[in-house]
XYZ file of C-alpha atoms in Angstrom:
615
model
C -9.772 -25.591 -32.045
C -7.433 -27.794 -33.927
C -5.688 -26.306 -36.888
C -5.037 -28.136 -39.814
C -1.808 -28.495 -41.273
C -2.298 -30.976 -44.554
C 0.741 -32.706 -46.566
C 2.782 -30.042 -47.745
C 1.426 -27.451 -46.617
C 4.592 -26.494 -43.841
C 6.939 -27.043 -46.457
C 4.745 -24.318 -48.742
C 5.092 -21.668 -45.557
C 8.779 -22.270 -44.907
C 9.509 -21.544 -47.889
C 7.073 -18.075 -48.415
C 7.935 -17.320 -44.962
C 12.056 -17.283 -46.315
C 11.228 -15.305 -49.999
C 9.032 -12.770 -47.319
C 12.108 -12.541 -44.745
C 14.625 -11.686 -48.216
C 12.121 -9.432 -49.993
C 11.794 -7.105 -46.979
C 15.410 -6.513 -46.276
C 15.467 -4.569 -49.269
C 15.601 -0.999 -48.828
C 13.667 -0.553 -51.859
C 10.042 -2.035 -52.739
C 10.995 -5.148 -54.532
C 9.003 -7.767 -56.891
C 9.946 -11.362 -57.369
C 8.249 -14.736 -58.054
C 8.886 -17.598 -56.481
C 7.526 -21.367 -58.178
C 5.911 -23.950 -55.799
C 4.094 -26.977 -57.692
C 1.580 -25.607 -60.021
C 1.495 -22.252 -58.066
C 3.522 -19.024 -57.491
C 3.502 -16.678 -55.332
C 4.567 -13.035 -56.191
C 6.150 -10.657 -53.247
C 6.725 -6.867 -53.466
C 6.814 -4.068 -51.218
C 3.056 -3.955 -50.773
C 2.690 -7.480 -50.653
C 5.442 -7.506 -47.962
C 2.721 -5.870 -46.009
C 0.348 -8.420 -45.275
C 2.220 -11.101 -45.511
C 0.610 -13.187 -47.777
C 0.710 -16.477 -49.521
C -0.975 -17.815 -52.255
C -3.239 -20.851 -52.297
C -4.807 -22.746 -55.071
C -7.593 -25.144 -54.286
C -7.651 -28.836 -54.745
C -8.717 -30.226 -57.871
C -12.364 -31.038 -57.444
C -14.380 -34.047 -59.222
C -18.335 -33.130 -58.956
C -20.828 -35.823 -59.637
C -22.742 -35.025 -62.700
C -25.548 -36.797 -61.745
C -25.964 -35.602 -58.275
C -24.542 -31.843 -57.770
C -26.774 -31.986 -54.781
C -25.083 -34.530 -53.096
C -21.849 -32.350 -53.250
C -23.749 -28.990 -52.029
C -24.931 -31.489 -48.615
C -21.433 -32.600 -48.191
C -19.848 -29.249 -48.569
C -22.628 -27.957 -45.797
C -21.455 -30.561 -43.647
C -17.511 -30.147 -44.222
C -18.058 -26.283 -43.429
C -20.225 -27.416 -40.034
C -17.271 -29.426 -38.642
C -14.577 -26.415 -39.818
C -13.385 -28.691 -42.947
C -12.885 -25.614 -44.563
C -10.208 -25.540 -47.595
C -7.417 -28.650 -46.686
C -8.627 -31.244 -49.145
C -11.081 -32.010 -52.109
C -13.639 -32.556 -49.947
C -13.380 -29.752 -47.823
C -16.573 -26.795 -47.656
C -14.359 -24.436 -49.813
C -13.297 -26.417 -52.450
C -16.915 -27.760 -52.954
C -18.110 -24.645 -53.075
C -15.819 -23.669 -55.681
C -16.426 -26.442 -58.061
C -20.274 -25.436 -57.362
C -19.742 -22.700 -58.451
C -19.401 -23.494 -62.277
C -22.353 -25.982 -62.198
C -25.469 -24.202 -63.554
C -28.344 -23.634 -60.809
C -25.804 -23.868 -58.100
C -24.105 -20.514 -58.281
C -26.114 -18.458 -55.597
C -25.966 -21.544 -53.138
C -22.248 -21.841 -54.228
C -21.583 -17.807 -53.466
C -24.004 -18.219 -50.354
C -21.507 -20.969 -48.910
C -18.294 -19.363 -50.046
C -19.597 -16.368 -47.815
C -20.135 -18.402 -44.461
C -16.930 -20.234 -45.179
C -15.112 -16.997 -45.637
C -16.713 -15.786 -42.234
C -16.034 -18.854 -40.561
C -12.446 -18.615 -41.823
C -12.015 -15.121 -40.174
C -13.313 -16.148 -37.206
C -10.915 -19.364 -36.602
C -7.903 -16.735 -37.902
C -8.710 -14.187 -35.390
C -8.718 -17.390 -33.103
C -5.336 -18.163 -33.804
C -3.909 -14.596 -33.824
C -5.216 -15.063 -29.697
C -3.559 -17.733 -29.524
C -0.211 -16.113 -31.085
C -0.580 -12.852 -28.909
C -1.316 -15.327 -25.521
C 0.761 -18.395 -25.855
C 3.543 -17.055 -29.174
C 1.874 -20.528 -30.241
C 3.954 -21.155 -33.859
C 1.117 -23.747 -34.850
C -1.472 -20.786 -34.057
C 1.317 -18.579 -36.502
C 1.155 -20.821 -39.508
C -2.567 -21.854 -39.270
C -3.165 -17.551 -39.243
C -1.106 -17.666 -42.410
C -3.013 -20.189 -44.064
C -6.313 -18.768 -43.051
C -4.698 -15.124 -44.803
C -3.485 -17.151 -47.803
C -6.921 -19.237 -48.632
C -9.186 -15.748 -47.665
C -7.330 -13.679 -49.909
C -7.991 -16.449 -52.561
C -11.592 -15.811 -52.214
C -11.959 -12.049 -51.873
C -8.575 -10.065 -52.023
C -10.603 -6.818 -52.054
C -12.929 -7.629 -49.061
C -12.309 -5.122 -46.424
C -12.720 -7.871 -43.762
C -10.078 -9.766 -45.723
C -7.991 -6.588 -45.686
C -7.766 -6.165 -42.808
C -7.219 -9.873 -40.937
C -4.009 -9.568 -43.546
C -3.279 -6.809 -42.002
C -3.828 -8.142 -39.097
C -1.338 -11.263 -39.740
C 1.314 -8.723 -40.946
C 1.460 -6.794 -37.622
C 1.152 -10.225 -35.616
C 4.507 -11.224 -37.021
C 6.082 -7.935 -36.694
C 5.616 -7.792 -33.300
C 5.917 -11.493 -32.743
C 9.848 -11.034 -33.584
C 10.044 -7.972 -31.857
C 8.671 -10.072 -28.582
C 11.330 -12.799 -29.544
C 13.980 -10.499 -29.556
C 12.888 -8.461 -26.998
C 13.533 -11.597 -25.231
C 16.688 -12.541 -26.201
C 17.943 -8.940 -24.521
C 16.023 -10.019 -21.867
C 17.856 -13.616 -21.340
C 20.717 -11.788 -22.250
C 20.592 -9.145 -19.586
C 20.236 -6.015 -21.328
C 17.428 -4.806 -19.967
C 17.304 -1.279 -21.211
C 17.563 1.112 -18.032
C 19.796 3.613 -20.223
C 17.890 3.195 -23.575
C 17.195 0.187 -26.258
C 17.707 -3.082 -24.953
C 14.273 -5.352 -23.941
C 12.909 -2.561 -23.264
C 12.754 -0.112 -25.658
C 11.651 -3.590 -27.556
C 8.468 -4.280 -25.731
C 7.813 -0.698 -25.754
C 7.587 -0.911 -29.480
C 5.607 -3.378 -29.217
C 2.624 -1.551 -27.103
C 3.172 1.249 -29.152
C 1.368 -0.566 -31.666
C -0.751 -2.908 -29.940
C -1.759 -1.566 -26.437
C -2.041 -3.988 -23.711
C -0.783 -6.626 -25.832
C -0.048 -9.713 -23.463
C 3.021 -10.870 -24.157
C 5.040 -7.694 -24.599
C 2.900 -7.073 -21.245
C 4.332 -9.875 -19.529
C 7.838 -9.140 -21.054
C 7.802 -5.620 -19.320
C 6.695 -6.924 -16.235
C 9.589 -9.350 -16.485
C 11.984 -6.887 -17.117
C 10.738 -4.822 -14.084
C 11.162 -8.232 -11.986
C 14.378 -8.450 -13.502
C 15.260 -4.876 -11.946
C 13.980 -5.021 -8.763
C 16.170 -8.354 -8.563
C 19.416 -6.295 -9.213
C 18.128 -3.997 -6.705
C 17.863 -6.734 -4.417
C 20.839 -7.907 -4.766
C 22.612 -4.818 -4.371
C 21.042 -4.324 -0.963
C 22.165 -7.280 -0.033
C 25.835 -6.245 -0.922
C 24.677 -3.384 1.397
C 24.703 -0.677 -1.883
C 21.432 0.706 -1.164
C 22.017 3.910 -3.074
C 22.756 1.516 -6.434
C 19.377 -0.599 -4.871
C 17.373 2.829 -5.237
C 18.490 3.721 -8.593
C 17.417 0.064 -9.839
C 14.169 0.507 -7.899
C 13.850 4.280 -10.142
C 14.540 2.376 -13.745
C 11.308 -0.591 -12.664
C 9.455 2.660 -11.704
C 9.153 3.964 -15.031
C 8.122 0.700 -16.422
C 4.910 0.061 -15.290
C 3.152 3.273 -13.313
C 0.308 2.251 -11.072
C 1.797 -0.971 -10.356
C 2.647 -1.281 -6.631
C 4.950 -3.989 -7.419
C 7.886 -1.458 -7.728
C 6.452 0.390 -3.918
C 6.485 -2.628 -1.905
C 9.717 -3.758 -3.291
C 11.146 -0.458 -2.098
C 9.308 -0.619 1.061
C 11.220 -4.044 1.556
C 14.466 -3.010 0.777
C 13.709 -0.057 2.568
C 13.024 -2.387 5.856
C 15.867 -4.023 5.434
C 18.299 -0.970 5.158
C 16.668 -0.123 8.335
C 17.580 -3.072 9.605
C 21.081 -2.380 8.388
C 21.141 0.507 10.118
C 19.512 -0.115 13.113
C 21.858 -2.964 13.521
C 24.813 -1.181 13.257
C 23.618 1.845 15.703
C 22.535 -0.633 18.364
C 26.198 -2.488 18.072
C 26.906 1.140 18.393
C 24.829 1.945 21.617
C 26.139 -1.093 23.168
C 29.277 -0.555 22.853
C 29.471 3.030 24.018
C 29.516 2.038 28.100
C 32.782 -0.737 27.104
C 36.560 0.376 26.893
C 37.185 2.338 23.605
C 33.613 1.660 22.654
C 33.521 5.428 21.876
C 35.798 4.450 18.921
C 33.419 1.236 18.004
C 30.425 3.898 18.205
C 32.205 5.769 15.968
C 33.327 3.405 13.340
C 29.503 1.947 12.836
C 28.248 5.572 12.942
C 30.402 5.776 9.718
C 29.276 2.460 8.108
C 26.003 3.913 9.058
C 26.353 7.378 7.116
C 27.773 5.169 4.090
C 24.267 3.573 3.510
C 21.726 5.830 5.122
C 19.852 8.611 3.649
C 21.406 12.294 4.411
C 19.657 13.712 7.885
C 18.803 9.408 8.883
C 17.391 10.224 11.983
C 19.014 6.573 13.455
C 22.735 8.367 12.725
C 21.698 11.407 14.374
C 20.550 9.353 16.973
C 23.922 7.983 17.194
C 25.691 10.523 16.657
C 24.049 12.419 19.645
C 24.642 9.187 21.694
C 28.435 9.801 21.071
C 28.638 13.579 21.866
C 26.440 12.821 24.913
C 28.584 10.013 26.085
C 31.960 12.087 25.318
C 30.631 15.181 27.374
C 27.213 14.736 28.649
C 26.150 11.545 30.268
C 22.832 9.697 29.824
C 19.387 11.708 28.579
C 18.878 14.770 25.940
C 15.486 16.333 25.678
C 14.041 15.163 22.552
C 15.355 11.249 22.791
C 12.931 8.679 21.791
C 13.893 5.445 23.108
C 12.156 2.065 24.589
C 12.948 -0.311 27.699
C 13.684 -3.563 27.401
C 11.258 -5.820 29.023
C 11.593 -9.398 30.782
C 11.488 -12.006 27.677
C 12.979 -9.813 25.365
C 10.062 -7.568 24.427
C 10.351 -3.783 24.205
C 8.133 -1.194 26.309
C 6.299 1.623 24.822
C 8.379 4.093 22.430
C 8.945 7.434 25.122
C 10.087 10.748 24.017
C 12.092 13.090 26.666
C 10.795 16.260 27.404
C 12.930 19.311 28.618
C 12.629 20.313 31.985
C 11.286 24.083 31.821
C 8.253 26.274 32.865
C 5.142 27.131 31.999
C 1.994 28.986 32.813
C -0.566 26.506 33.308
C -4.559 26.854 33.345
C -6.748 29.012 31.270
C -5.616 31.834 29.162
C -7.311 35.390 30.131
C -10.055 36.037 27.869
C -10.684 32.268 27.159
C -15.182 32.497 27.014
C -14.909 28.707 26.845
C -12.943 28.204 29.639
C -14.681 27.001 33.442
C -13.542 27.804 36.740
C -11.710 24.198 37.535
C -9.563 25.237 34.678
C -8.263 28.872 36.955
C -6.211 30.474 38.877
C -3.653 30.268 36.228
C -0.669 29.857 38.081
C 3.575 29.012 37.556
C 4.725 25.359 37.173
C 8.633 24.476 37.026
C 10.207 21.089 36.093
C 13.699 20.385 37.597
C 14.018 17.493 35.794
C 13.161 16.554 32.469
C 10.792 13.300 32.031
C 9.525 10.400 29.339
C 6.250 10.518 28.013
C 5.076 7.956 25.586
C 5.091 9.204 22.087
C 1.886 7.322 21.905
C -1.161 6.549 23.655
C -1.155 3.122 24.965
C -1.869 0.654 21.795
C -4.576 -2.943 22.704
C -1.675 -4.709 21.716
C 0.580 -3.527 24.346
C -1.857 -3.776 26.695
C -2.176 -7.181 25.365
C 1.413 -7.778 26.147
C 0.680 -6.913 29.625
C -2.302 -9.420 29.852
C -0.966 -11.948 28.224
C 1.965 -11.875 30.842
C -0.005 -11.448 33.861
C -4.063 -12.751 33.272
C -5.144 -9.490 34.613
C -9.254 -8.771 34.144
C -9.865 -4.997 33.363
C -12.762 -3.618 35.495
C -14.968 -3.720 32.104
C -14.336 -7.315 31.813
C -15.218 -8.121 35.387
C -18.327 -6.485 35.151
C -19.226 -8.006 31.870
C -20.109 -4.206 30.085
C -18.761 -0.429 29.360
C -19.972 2.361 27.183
C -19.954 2.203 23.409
C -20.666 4.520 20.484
C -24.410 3.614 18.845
C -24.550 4.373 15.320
C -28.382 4.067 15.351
C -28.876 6.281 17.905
C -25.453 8.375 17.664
C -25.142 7.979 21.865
C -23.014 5.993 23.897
C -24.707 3.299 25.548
C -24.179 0.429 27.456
C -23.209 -2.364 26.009
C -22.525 -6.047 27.006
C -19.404 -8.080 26.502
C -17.258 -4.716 25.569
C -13.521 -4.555 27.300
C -10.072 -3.413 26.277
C -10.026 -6.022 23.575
C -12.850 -3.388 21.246
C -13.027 -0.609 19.691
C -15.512 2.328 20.241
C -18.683 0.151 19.269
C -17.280 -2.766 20.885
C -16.245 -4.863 17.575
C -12.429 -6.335 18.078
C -10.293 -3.785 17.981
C -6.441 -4.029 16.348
C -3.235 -3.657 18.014
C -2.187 -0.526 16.552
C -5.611 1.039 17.674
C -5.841 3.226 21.625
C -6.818 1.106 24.058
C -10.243 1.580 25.304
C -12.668 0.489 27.866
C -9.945 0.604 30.910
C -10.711 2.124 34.133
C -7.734 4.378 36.036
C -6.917 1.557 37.879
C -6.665 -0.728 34.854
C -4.256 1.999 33.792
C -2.479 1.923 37.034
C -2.390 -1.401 37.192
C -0.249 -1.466 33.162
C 2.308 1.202 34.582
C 3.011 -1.260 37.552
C 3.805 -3.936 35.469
C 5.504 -2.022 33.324
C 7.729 -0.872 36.225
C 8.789 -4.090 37.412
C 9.110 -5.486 34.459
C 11.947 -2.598 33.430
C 13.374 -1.691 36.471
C 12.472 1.934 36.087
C 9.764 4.284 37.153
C 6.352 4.464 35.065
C 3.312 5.882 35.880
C 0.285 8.036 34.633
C 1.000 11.404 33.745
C 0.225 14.664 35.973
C -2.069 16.749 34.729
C 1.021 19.592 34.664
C 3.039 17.136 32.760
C 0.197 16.809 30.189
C -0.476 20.355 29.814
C 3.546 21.156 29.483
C 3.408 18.579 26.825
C 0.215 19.436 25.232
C 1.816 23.633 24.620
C 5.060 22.215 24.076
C 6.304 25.831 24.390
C 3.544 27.809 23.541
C 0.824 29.555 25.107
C -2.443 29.449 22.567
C -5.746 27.888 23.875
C -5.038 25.017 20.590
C -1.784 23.919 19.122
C -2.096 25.434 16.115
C -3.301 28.597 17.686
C -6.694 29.660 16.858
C -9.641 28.919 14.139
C -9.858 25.718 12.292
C -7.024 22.909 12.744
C -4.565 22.659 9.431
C -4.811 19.426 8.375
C -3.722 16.706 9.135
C -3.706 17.998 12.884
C -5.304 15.163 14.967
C -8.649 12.886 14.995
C -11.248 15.762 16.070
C -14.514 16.465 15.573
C -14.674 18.657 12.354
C -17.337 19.272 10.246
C -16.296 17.203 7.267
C -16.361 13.901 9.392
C -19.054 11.884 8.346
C -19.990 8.252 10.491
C -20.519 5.231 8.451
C -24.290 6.257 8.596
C -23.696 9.346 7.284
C -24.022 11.607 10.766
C -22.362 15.139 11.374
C -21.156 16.513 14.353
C -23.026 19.224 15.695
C -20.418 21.233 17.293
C -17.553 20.870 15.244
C -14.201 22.796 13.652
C -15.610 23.968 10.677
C -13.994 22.812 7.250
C -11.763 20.407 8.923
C -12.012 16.650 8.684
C -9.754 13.603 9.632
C -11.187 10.804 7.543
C -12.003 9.317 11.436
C -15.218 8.519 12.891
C -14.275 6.641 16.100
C -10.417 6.783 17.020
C -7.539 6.377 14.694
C -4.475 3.888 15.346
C -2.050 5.511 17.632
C 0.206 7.912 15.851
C -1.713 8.438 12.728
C -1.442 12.219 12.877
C 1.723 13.909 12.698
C 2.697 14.708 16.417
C 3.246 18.366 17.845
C 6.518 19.956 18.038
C 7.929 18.372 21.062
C 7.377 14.888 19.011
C 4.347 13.508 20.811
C 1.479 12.229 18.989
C -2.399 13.304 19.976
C -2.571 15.124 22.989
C -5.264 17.417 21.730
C -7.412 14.424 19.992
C -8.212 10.505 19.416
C -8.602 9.505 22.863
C -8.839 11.657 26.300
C -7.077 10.300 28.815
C -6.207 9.344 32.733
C -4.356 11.595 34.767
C -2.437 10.153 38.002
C -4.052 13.510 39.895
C -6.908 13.460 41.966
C -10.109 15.812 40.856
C -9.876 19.340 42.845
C -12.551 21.992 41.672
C -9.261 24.462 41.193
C -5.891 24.775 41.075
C -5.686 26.921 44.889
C -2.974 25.240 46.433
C -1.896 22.796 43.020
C 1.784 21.348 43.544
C 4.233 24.062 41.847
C 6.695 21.534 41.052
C 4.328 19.519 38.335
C 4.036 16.556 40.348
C 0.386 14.666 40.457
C -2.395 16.232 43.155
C -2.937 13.083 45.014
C -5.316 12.891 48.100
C -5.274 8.402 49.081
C -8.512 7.250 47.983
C -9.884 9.330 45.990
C -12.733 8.377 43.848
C -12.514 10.800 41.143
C -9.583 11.709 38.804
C -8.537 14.085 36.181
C -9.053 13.240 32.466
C -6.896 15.220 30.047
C -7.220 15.645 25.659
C -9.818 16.197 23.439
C -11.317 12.538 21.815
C -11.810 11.939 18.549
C -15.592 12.424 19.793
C -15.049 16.061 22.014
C -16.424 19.229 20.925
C -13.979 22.206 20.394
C -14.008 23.438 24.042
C -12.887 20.494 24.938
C -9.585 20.055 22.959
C -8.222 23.424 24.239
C -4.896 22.936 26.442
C -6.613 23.989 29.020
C -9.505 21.735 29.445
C -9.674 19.505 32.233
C -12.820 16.887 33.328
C -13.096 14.626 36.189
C -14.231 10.885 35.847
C -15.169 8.330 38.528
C -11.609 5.643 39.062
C -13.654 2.726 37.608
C -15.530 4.724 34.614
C -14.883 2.714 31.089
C -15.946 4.261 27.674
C -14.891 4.411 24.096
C -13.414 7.624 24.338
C -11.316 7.362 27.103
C -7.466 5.519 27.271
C -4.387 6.656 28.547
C -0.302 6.812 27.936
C 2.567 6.385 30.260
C 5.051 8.879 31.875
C 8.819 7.665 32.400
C 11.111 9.296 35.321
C 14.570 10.004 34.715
């Protein structure tokens, strides 16, 4: 829509505009007249209000002869929005109609579609105000105000597109100078400012766009300092920025991912600093360089960063101990640059291992319980064994897993709620053979495929990995305690682990039928590694997600089972030990105790493995 603005007609709203702007600075309602041409326009408190300005129509000539004529021409001049701007414009025609006889209810009939139409293109322009702060959209809204008050002051339509106007300039300033302490950099984290501006602004018009985008500007504005604090390495004056933009727009995630960036990069920062640290810790006086980054690290980190502990434990073990501490996560470097899987150490230590006396669900592979002692402490991934490191190992080497050679392995069916065969499925799926992610267990690999990772892995860090023991796994799976579950007995808390409970539903809408009652895991199928918080000995889902390969041999008991923890090997074996409950086991199954044997080349969708490091 174009909107009109005839001869004088800007000069006419400058001037109102100025005798509006000095009647409302007066504490006091105030009345004063103002003379423009023929006209005048009277202002006083109430006035002040709407905002309004007077307009008198243009002279009119109607043709005796022919008032008909003029009724056809004002029809037309109201069709193409001509509405009030000249003598031949709808209104004005209208108005002169009005006083010839015959033509007063087609006169009042017109003057009503014309007022319509005239609230219509003003609540037009008042878009355009609150979208673009268009000042041609301002003055045409004023104009509209000014000629519809003309025609029907009392109209409650009128009434309120005046009111209307009014509040559109009130909160048109408030935007402008909401901006200027925008531009101006007072933003308003401590009160007032651009802020408190805005505000004002939605307090009166919810969702109102500019005042919208202001506050999102000022929360940009905010994050920016926060930014560039970090990068001044002030990460505590980075958060409290990242607090003020929190309050400024809840629901947003603009404000989240902003502090998960900065967060990254602190952790950069600090991860930085603690591997100079690390480094230099085997050097001359590099316990003093340890020492001086372990204090630049304290100065930015969070209290209790687990990266300065980490540190910090380096130092005391490097002052008085020597190399590993039970409890240290840590990775290998591999060839090219790349980094192994993420181990945890585990203390060395005893335990009872096999079935508990008492345990109904226990079977006679899992007995005699019997004594096993580690001398040594040993690394066990944190993890089970991701598709993307596996990838890794692929990538580097063109190995073909068994399921790949053989062109099939054993998926989940959601139509039949089985595993079946299924063609074209290898370490590259997930559990119905779709393409699985990186973060997700591998699947589909045999125990020599696993063997075969470990080997690589070995020469490609120059230290010892391999599959676990089934001692090792059971040591890690109590983790000090002797219950038949982690948690003890009954119904996992939550958040344990990906296990069958009886609030898991499949995309199909299936139930388990031998379940932990009232649990659920939001899982159907396995989770990505390390989704569940790990046990207390920091390793993530021994008792769920996937089961997986032992190094040991299948025996039918544990009569004559190595004392010492090491694997049960007998060369050539065909059948090994699998270990863990899956994210598709029954409750029996995810005790510590439970134990299953599985042909060397056997490839499922519930089955993966993880890696043991020696010391």
């Amino acid at each position: 829509m174009r909107f009109r603005e005839p001869g004088l007609r800007s000069i006419l709203v400058a001037a109102l505009l100025c005798a509006l702007v000095l009647a409302g600075c007066r504490d006091e309602p105030v009345a004063s007249q103002v003379e423009i041409g023929d006209g005048s326009v009277t202002i006083s408190g109430d006035d002040a209000v709407v905002a309004a300005l007077n307009w008198t129509p243009p002279a009119v000539t109607l043709p005796a002869e022919d008032p008909e004529a003029a009724l056809v021409q004002a029809g037309e001049a109201l069709a193409a929005d001509d509405l009030y701007a000249t003598a031949d414009s709808a209104i004005p025609l209208y108005l002169g109609l009005a006083s010839v006889p015959g033509y007063e209810r087609a006169s009042a009939r017109g003057l009503q579609r014309a007022q319509a139409r005239l609230l219509e293109l003003g609540a037009q322009a008042l878009v355009e105000v609150d979208t673009l702060d268009s000042a041609a959209g301002m003055r045409a809204a004023h104009e509209f105000a000014a000629v519809a008050r003309y025609l029907a002051p009392g109209d409650p339509a009128v009434v309120a597109y005046l009111e209307r106007v009014d509040q559109a300039d009130r909160l048109r300033e408030l935007n402008r100078a909401a901006e200027r302490a925008l531009q101006a950099g007072d933003l308003g984290e401590s009160g007032g400012g651009a802020l408190a501006l805005f505000r004002q602004v939605l307090a009166e018009r919810p969702g109102q766009p500019r005042a919208m985008q202001g506050m999102a500007a000022v929360e940009s504005a905010m994050i920016r300092r926060a930014e560039l604090a970090a990068e001044a390495a002030d990460y505590r004056l980075a958060s409290e920025w990242l607090t003020h933009a929190a309050d400024i727009r809840p629901g947003f995630p603009t404000v989240e991912d902003a502090r998960r960036r900065l967060e990254g990069v602190r952790a950069a920062h600090v991860r930085r600093l603690r591997d100079e640290g690390v480094d230099a810790l085997p050097r001359i006086n590099g316990v003093s360089v340890a020492r001086a980054r372990l204090a630049q690290i304290i100065a930015i980190a969070e209290p209790g960063d687990p990266v300065a502990n980490d540190l910090r434990e380096r130092i005391d073990r490097a002052v008085h101990y020597g190399d590993f501490r039970p409890g240290q996560v840590f990775t290998d470097a591999l060839e090219g640059g790349a980094r192994g899987p993420q181990m945890i150490v585990l203390p060395h230590g005893g335990f009872m291992m096999g079935a508990l006396p008492g345990d109904d669900d226990a079977a006679d592979n899992e007995r005699p319980r019997h004594g096993v002692r580690f001398e040594r402490g040993f690394a066990m991934g944190v993890r089970e064994v991701s598709v993307g490191e596996f990838r890794r190992f692929v990538d580097a080497t063109g190995y073909q897993s068994r399921a790949m050679r053989r062109g099939f392995s054993m998926a989940y069916d959601e139509r039949t709620g089985n595993f079946l065969r299924r063609s074209n499925v290898d370490w590259r799926s997930d559990y119905v053979g779709r393409p699985a992610g990186d973060t997700m267990p591998v699947l589909h690999v045999s125990a020599k495929d696993a063997q075969a990772y470990v080997d690589w892995l070995s020469a490609q860090s120059g230290h010892r990995y391999r599959l676990p023991s089934e001692a090792e796994f059971e040591y890690a799976f109590r983790s000090g305690s002797s219950e038949r579950f982690p948690w003890g007995e009954g119904t996992p808390p939550e958040g344990t682990g990906n296990m069958t409970g009886a609030l898991d539903r499949s995309p199909s809408g299936r139930r388990w039928g031998n379940a932990f009652p009232d649990y659920g895991d939001g899982y159907w199928g396995p989770a990505p590694t390390g989704a569940f918080r790990p046990n207390s000995w920091g390793v993530h889902d021994l008792a769920g997600n996937v089961s997986e390969w032992m190094a040991d041999c299948w025996h039918e008991n544990y009569r004559r089972a190595p004392e010492d923890g090491s694997a049960w090997i007998n060369p050539g074996c065909r059948n090994q030990v699998i270990r863990g409950g899956s994210w598709a086991s029954s409750p029996a199954q995810t005790r510590a105790s439970w134990r299953a044997l599985a042909q060397v080349d056997t490839t499922n969708a519930r089955l993966g493995f993880r890696v043991v490091r020696e010391l």
